[in-house]
Coordinates of C-alpha atoms in Angstrom, one line a residue:
X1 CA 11.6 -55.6 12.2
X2 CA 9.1 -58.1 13.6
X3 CA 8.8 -61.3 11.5
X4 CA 5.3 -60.9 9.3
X5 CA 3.6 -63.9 7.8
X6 CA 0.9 -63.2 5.6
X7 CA -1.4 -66.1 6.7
X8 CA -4.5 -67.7 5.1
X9 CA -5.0 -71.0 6.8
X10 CA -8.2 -72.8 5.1
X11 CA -7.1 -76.3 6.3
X12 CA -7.9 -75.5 9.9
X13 CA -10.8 -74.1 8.9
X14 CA -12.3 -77.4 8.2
X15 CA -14.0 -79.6 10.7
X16 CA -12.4 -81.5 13.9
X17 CA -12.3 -85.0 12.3
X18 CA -9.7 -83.4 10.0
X19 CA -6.4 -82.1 12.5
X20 CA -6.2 -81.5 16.2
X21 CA -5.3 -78.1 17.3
X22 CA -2.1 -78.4 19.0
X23 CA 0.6 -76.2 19.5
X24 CA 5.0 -76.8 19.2
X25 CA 6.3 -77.8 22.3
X26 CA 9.1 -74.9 23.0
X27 CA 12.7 -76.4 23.4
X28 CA 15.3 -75.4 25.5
X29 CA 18.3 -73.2 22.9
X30 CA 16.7 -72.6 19.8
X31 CA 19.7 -71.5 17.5
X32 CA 19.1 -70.9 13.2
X33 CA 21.2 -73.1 11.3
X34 CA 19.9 -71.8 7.9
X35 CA 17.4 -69.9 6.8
X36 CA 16.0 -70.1 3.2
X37 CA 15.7 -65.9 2.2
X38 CA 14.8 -66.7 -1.2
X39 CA 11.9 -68.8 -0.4
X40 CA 10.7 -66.7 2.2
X41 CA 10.5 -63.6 -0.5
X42 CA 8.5 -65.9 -2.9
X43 CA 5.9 -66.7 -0.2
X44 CA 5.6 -63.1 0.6
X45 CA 7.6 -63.3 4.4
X46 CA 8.9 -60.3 5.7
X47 CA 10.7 -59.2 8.7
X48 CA 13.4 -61.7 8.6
X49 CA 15.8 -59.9 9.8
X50 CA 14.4 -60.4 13.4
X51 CA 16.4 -61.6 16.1
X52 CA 13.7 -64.5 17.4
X53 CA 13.6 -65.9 14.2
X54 CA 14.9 -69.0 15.6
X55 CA 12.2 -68.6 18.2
X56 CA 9.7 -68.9 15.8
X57 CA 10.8 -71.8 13.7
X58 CA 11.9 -74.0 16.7
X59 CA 8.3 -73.9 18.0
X60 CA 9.2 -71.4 20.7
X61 CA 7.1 -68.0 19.7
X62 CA 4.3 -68.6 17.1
X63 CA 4.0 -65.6 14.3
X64 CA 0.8 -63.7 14.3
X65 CA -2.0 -65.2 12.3
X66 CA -0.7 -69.0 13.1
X67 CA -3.0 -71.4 14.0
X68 CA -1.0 -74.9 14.6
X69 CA -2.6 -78.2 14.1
X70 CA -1.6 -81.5 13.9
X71 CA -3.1 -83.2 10.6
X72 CA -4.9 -86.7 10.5
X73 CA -4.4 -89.4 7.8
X74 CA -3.8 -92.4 7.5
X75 CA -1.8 -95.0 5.1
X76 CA -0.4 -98.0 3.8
X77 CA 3.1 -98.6 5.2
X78 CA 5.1 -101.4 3.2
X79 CA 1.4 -102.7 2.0
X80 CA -0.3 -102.8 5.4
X81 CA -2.7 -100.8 6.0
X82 CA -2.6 -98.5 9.4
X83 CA -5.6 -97.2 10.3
X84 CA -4.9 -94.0 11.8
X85 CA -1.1 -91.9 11.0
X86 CA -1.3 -88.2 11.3
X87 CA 1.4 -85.5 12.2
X88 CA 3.2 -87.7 15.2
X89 CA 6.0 -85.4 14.7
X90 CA 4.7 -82.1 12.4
X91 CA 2.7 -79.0 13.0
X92 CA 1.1 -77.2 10.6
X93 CA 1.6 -73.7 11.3
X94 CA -0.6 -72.2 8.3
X95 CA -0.9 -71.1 5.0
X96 CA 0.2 -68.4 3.0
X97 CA -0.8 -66.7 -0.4
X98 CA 2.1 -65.8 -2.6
X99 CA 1.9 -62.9 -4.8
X100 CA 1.7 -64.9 -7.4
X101 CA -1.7 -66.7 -5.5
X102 CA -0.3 -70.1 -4.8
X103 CA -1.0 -71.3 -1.6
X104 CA 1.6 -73.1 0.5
X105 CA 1.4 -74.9 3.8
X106 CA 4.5 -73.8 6.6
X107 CA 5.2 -76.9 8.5
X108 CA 6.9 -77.4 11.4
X109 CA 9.0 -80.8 11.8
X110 CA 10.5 -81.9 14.9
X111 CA 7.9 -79.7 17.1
X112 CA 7.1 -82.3 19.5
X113 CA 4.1 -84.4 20.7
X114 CA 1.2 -84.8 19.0
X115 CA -2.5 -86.4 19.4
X116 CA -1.0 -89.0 17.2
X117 CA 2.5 -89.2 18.0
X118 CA 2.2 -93.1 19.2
X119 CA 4.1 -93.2 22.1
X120 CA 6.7 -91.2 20.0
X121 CA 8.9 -88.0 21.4
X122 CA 7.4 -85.9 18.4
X123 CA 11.0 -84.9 18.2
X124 CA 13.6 -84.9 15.0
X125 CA 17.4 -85.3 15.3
X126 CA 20.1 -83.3 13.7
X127 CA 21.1 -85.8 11.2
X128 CA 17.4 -85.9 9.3
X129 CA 16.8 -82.4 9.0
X130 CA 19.9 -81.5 7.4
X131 CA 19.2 -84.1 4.8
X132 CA 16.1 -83.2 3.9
X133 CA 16.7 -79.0 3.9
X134 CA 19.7 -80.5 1.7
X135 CA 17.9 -82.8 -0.7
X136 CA 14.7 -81.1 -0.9
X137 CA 16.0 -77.7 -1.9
X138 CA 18.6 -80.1 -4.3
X139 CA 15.1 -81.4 -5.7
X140 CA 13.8 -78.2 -6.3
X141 CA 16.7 -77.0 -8.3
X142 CA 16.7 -80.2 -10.3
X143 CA 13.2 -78.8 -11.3
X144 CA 11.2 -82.0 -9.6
X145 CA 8.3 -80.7 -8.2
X146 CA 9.2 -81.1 -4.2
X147 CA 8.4 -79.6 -0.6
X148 CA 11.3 -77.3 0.2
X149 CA 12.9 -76.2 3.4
X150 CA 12.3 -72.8 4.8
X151 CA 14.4 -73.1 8.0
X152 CA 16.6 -75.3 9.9
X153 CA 17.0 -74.9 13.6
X154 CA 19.2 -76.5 16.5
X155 CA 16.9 -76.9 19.7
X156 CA 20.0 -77.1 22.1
X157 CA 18.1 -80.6 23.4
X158 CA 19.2 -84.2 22.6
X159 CA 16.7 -86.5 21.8
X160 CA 17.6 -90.0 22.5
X161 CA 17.1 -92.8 20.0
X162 CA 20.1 -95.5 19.8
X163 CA 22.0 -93.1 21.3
X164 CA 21.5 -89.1 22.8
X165 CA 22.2 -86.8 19.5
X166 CA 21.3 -83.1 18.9
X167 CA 17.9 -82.2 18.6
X168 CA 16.3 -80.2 15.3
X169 CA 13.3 -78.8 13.6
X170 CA 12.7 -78.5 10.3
X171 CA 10.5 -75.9 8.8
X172 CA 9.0 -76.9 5.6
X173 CA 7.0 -75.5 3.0
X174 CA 4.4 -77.5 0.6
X175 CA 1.9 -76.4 -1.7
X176 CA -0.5 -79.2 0.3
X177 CA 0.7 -82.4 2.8
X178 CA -3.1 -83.6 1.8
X179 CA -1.8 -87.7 1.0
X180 CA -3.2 -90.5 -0.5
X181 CA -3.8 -91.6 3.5
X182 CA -5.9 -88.5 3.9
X183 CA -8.5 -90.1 1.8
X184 CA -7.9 -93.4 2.9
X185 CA -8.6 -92.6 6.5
X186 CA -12.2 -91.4 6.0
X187 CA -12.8 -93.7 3.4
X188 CA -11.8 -96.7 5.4
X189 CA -14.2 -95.4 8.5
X190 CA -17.0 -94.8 6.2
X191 CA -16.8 -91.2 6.8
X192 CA -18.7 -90.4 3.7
X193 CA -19.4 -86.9 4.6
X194 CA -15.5 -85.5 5.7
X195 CA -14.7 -87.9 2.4
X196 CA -17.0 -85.5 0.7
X197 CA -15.6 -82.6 2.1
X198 CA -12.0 -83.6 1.6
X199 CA -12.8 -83.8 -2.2
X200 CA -14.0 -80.5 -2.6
X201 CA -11.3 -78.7 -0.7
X202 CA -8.3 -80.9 -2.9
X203 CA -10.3 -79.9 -5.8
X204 CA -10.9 -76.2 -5.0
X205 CA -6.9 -76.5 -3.7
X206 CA -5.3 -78.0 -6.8
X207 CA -7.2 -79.3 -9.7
X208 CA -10.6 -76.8 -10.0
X209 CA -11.1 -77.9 -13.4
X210 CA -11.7 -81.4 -11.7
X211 CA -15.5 -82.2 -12.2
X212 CA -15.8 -85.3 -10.3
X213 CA -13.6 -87.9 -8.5
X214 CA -12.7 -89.8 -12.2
X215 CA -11.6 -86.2 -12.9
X216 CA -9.4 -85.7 -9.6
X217 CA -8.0 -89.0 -9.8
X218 CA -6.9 -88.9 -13.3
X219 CA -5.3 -85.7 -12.9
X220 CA -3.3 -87.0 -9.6
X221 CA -2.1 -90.0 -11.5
X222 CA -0.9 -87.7 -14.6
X223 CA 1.0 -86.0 -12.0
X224 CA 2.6 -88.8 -10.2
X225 CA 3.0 -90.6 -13.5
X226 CA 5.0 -87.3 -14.6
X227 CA 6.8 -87.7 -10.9
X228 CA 8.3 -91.0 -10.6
X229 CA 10.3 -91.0 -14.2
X230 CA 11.4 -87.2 -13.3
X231 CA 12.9 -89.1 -10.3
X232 CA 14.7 -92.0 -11.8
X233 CA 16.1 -89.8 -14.3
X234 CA 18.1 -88.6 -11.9
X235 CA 18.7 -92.1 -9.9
X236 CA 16.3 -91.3 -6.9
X237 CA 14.9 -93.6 -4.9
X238 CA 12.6 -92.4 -2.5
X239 CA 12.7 -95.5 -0.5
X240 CA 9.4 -95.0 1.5
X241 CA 6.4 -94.7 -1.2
X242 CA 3.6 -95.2 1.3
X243 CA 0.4 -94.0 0.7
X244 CA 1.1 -91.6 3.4
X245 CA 3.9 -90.5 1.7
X246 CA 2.3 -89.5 -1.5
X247 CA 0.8 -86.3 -2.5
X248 CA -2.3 -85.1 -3.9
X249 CA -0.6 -82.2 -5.4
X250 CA 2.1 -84.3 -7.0
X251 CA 4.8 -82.7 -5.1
X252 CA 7.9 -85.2 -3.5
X253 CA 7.4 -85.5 -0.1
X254 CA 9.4 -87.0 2.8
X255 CA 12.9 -87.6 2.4
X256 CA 13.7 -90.2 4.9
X257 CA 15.5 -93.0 3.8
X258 CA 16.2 -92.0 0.5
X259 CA 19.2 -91.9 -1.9
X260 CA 20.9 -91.2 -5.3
X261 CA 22.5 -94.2 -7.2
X262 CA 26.0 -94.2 -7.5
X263 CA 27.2 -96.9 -9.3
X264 CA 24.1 -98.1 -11.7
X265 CA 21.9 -100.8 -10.4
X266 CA 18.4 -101.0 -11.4
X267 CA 17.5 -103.1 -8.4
X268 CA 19.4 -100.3 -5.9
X269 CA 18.1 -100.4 -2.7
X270 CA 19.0 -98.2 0.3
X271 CA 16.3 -98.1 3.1
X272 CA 17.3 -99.8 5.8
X273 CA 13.6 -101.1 6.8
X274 CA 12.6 -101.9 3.1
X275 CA 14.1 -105.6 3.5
X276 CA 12.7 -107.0 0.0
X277 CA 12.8 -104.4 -1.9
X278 CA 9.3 -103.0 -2.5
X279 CA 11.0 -99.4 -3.0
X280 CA 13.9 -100.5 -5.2
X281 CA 14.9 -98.2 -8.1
X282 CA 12.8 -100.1 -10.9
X283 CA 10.0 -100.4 -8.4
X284 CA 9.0 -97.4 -8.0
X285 CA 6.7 -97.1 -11.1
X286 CA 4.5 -100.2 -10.1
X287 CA 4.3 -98.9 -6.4
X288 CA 2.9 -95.7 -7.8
X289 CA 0.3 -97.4 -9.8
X290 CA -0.5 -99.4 -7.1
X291 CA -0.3 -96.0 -4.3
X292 CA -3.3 -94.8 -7.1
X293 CA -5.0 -97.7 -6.9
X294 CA -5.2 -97.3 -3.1
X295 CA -6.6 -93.4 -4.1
X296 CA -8.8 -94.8 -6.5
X297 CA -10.2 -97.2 -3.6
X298 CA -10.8 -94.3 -1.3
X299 CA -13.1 -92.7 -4.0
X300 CA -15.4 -95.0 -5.0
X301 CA -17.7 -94.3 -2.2
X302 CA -18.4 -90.6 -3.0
X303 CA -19.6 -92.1 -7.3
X304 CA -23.1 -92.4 -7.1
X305 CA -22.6 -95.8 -9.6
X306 CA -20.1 -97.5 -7.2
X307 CA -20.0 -100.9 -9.3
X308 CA -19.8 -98.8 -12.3
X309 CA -17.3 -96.8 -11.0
X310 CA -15.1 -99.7 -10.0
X311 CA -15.1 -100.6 -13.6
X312 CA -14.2 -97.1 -14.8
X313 CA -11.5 -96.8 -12.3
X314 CA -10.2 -99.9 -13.0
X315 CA -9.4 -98.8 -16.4
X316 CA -7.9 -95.6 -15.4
X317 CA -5.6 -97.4 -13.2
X318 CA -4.5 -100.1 -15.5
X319 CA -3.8 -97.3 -18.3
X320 CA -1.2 -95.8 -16.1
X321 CA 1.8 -97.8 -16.6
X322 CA 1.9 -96.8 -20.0
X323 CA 1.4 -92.9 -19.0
X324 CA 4.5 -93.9 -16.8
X325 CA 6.4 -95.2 -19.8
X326 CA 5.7 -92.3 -22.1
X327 CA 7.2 -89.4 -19.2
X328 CA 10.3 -92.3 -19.0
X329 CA 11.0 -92.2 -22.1
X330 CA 10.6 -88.3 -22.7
X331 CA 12.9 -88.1 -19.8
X332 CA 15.5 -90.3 -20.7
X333 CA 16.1 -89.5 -24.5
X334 CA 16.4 -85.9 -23.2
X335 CA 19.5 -87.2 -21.2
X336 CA 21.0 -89.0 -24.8
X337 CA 20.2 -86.0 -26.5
X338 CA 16.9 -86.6 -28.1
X339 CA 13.9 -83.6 -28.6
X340 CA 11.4 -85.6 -29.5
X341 CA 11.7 -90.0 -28.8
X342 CA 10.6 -92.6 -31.2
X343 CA 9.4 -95.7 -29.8
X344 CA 12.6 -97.1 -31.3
X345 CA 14.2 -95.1 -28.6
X346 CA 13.7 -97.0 -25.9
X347 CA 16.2 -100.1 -27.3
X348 CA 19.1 -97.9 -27.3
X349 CA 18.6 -96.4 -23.9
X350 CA 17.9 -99.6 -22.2
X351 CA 20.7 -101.2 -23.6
X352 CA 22.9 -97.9 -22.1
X353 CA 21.4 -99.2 -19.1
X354 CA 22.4 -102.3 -19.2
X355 CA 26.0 -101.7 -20.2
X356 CA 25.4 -99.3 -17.2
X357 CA 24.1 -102.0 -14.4
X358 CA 26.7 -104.4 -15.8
X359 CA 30.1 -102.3 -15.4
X360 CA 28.4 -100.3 -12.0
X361 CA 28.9 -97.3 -14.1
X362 CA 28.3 -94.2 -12.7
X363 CA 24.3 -93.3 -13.2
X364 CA 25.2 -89.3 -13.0
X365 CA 28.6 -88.7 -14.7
X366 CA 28.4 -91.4 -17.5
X367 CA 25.1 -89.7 -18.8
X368 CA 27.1 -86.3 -18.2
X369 CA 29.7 -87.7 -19.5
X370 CA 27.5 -87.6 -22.5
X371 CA 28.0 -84.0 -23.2
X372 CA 31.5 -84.3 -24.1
X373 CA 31.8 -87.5 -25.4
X374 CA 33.9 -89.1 -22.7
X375 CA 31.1 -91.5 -21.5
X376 CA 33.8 -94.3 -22.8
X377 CA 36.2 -93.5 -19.7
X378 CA 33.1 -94.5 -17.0
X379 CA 32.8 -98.2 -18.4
X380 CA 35.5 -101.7 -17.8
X381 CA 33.9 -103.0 -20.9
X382 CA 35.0 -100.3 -23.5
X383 CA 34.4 -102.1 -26.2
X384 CA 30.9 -103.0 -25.5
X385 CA 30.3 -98.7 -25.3
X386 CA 31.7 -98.1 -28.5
X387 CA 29.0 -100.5 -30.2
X388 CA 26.7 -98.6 -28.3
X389 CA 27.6 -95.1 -29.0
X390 CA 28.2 -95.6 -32.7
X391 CA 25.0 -96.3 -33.1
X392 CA 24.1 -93.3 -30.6
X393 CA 25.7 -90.9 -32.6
X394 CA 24.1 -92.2 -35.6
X395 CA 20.5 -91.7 -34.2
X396 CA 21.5 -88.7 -32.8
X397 CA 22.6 -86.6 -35.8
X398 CA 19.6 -85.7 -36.7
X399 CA 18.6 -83.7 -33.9
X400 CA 19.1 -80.0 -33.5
X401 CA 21.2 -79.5 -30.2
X402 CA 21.5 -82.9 -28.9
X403 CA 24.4 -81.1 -26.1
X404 CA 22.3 -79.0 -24.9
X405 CA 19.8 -81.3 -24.4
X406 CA 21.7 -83.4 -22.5
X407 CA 23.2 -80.7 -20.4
X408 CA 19.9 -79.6 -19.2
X409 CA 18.9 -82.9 -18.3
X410 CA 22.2 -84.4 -17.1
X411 CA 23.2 -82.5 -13.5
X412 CA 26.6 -82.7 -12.6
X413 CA 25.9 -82.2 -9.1
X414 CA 23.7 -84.5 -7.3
X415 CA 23.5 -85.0 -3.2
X416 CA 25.7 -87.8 -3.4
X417 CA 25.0 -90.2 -0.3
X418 CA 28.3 -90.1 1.1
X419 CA 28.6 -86.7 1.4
X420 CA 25.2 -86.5 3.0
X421 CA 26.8 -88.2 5.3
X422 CA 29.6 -86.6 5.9
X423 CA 28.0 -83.5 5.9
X424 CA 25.6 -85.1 9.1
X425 CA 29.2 -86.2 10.9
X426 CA 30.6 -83.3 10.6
X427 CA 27.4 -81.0 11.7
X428 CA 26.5 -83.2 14.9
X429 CA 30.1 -82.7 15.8
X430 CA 29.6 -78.7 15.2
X431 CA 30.8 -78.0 11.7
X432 CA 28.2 -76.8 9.7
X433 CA 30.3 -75.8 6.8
X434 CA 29.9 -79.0 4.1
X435 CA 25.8 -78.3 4.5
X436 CA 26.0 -74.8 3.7
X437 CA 28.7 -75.7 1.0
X438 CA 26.4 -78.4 -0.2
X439 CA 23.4 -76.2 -0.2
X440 CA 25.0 -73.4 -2.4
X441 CA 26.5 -76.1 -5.0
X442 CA 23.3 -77.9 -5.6
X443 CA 21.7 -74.6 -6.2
X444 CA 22.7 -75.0 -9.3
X445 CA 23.1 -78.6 -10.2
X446 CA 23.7 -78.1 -14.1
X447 CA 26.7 -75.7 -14.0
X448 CA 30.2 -77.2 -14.0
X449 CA 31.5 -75.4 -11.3
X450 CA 35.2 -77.1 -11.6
X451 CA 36.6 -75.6 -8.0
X452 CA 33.9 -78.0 -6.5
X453 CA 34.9 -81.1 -8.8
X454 CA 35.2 -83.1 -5.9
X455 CA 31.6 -82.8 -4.7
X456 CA 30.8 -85.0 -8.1
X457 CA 33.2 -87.6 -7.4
X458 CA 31.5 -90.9 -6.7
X459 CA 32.4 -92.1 -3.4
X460 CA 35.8 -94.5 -2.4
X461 CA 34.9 -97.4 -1.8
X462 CA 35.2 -97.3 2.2
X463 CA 32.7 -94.4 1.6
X464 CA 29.9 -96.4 0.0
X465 CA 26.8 -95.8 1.8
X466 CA 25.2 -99.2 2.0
X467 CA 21.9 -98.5 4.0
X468 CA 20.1 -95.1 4.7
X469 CA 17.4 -94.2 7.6
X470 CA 14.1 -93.0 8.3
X471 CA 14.1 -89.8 10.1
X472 CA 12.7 -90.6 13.2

């Protein structure tokens, strides 16, 4: 049966200043490392038991109804503004229409050159694609809104970077990869007209019931203020919040250099290229204030009051931190076993925290430790716990459930860097078997599943991942 993908693809329907029409650049031995079958049923895909389906999703064959195109934005990057980004490394195959009418964007990543590719190979290694297929789809059944992976493919074709290592391409699936840099890029050229044009699609797209661009921001910023405590619930750090890399839809997006916490640390910082921190753990709610900000900026020119609208925008944007701390706090007295948080609240989960940072207590397993009251066993200073849970349990009789509160929010599985990485040794070497083990584990990251005990095991300490990469 021939592969069938029901394509809709609105985003290349919009004017030149928007993408470049470019096609994948084939590769030599396409060969399908994974395939997502589930996701490919929700967006309505068929035929996937062909035999070229590794064609297709290494840029080799192009389904019917494609229409590939490289996508322009542009961004801050470590708060300096680039002028011009777009897809150096993605093609946008298309859309789709779910049965259930949500649109999605099919993505290919790792396809090769593109108009904006910047001297780049347009090329992904192994080592990158696994991660995100891994994480994303890890993300996803976390229940944070994410891209996901559709496909994984070998190309049979090193790319070189310090060193040759196996080639890969990525297929993945987003309900938009429209980015805070989308705006900024017209925006900053005074491109008022594909500014205007951008709004209304991103409106029609994702938030209809947005009037005007007050409306459209303050929706985005409910969303990412929703996002970022979702995130550190679970200790991620995305470690590369550029404007580029920051949806309109609210979705995670780009899983580069990012990582999980281990042992607590509220300053944790993994990315390799973020040398002072600007993506740390506890940063990550200012940088998405200030990501809106950058939104905000973009927008002004399409109010017909611009000073007017600076002040109004103003006011949205300082109002978010505390949006921010309301979804934190929600989220984190769900992991201690509270409905419904009083303001009180936050005291006796910041003082977990501390006892947390202090002993380098395990962020997952103490709080899931929580569920059968052994969170004593994760801390040197017991003493200093027992203070802290007796007044736990008092706040905590009251509620109806508190267990299963805290087992819903409180994974036992997480992708814990080490393995990652392990799982990226073993795979460049030929193994595939800890990703697909890894995959069908974090599929369901809230069930104890005691045969796979060791895959929630923080790491020895000559296992401790000390920096992570970009995925270049």
């Amino acid at each position: 049966m021939t592969l069938h993908i029901p394509f809709d693809n609105s985003y290349a329907r919009l004017p030149d200043p928007f993408h470049s029409h470019q096609p994948p650049t084939p590769v030599q031995a396409p060969s399908l490392i994974a395939f997502n079958h589930d996701l490919a049923a929700e967006l309505g895909i068929t035929g996937t038991d062909d035999p070229q389906l590794a064609s297709y999703f290494a840029g080799n064959m192009l389904p019917q109804g494609a229409e590939p195109i490289a996508q322009l934005y542009a961004g801050h990057q470590f708060g300096q503004y680039n002028p011009q980004l777009g897809d150096g490394r993605a093609i946008l195959l298309g859309e789709v229409v779910n049965p259930n009418g949500l649109r999605r964007d099919i993505q290919l990543k790792g396809s090769g050159q593109t108009p904006y590719s910047r001297r780049g190979d347009g090329r992904a290694w192994l080592g990158p694609v696994l991660r995100e297929y891994v994480v994303s789809e890890a993300m996803h059944a976390l229940g944070v809104p994410t891209t996901r992976a559709l496909a994984a493919t070998r190309t049979g074709q090193d790319v070189i970077r310090d060193r040759p290592l196996p080639g890969a391409v990525l297929t993945r699936v987003a309900q938009s990869h429209i980015r805070v840099g989308t705006f900024q890029v017209f925006a900053a050229r005074g491109e008022t007209d594909a500014l205007k044009t951008l709004f209304e699609y991103t409106v029609d797209r994702h938030y209809p019931q947005a009037q005007d661009p007050s409306d459209l921001l303050q929706m985005v910023m409910d969303r990412q203020a929703a996002l970022i405590p979702h995130w550190m619930s679970f200790g991620f750090i995305h470690g590369v919040m550029n404007t580029d890399n920051c949806t309109l839809s609210g979705e995670t997006i780009d899983y580069g250099p990012c990582a999980f916490l281990d042992g607590f640390d509220a300053h944790g910082v993994f990315s390799s290229i973020d040398r002072r921190g600007r993506y740390a753990y506890s940063a990550q709610a200012d940088i998405i204030a200030w990501n809106m900000a950058q939104l905000a900026t973009s927008l002004i020119p399409l109010m017909p009051d611009q000073d007017r609208a600076v002040d109004q925008f103003t006011k949205q944007i300082n109002a978010m931190p505390e949006l921010i701390r309301a979804n934190w706090l929600s989220r984190f007295a769900a992991k201690i076993g509270i409905a419904s948080p009083a303001p009180d609240d936050e005291t006796l989960i910041t003082d977990l925290l501390i006892l947390m940072h202090k002993d380098q207590a395990d962020f997952t397993n103490t709080f899931r430790a929580l569920v059968n009251d052994t969170g004593r066993d994760q801390f040197v200073d017991r003493a200093a716990f027992d203070s802290w849970r007796a007044r736990w349990q008092s706040r905590i009789e009251t509620e109806t459930a508190p267990d299963m509160i805290m087992k819903q929010a409180n994974p036992a599985f997480i992708p814990r860097n080490h393995r990652i990485e392990q799982m990226i040794d073993a795979a460049v070497a030929g193994d595939d078997d800890l990703f697909h083990r890894l995959n069908r584990v974090l599929a369901n990251p809230f069930d104890d599943q005691p045969d796979e005990s060791d895959l929630a095991a923080p790491p020895q300490p000559s296992e401790v991942v000390k920096a992570t990469f970009c995925g270049t």
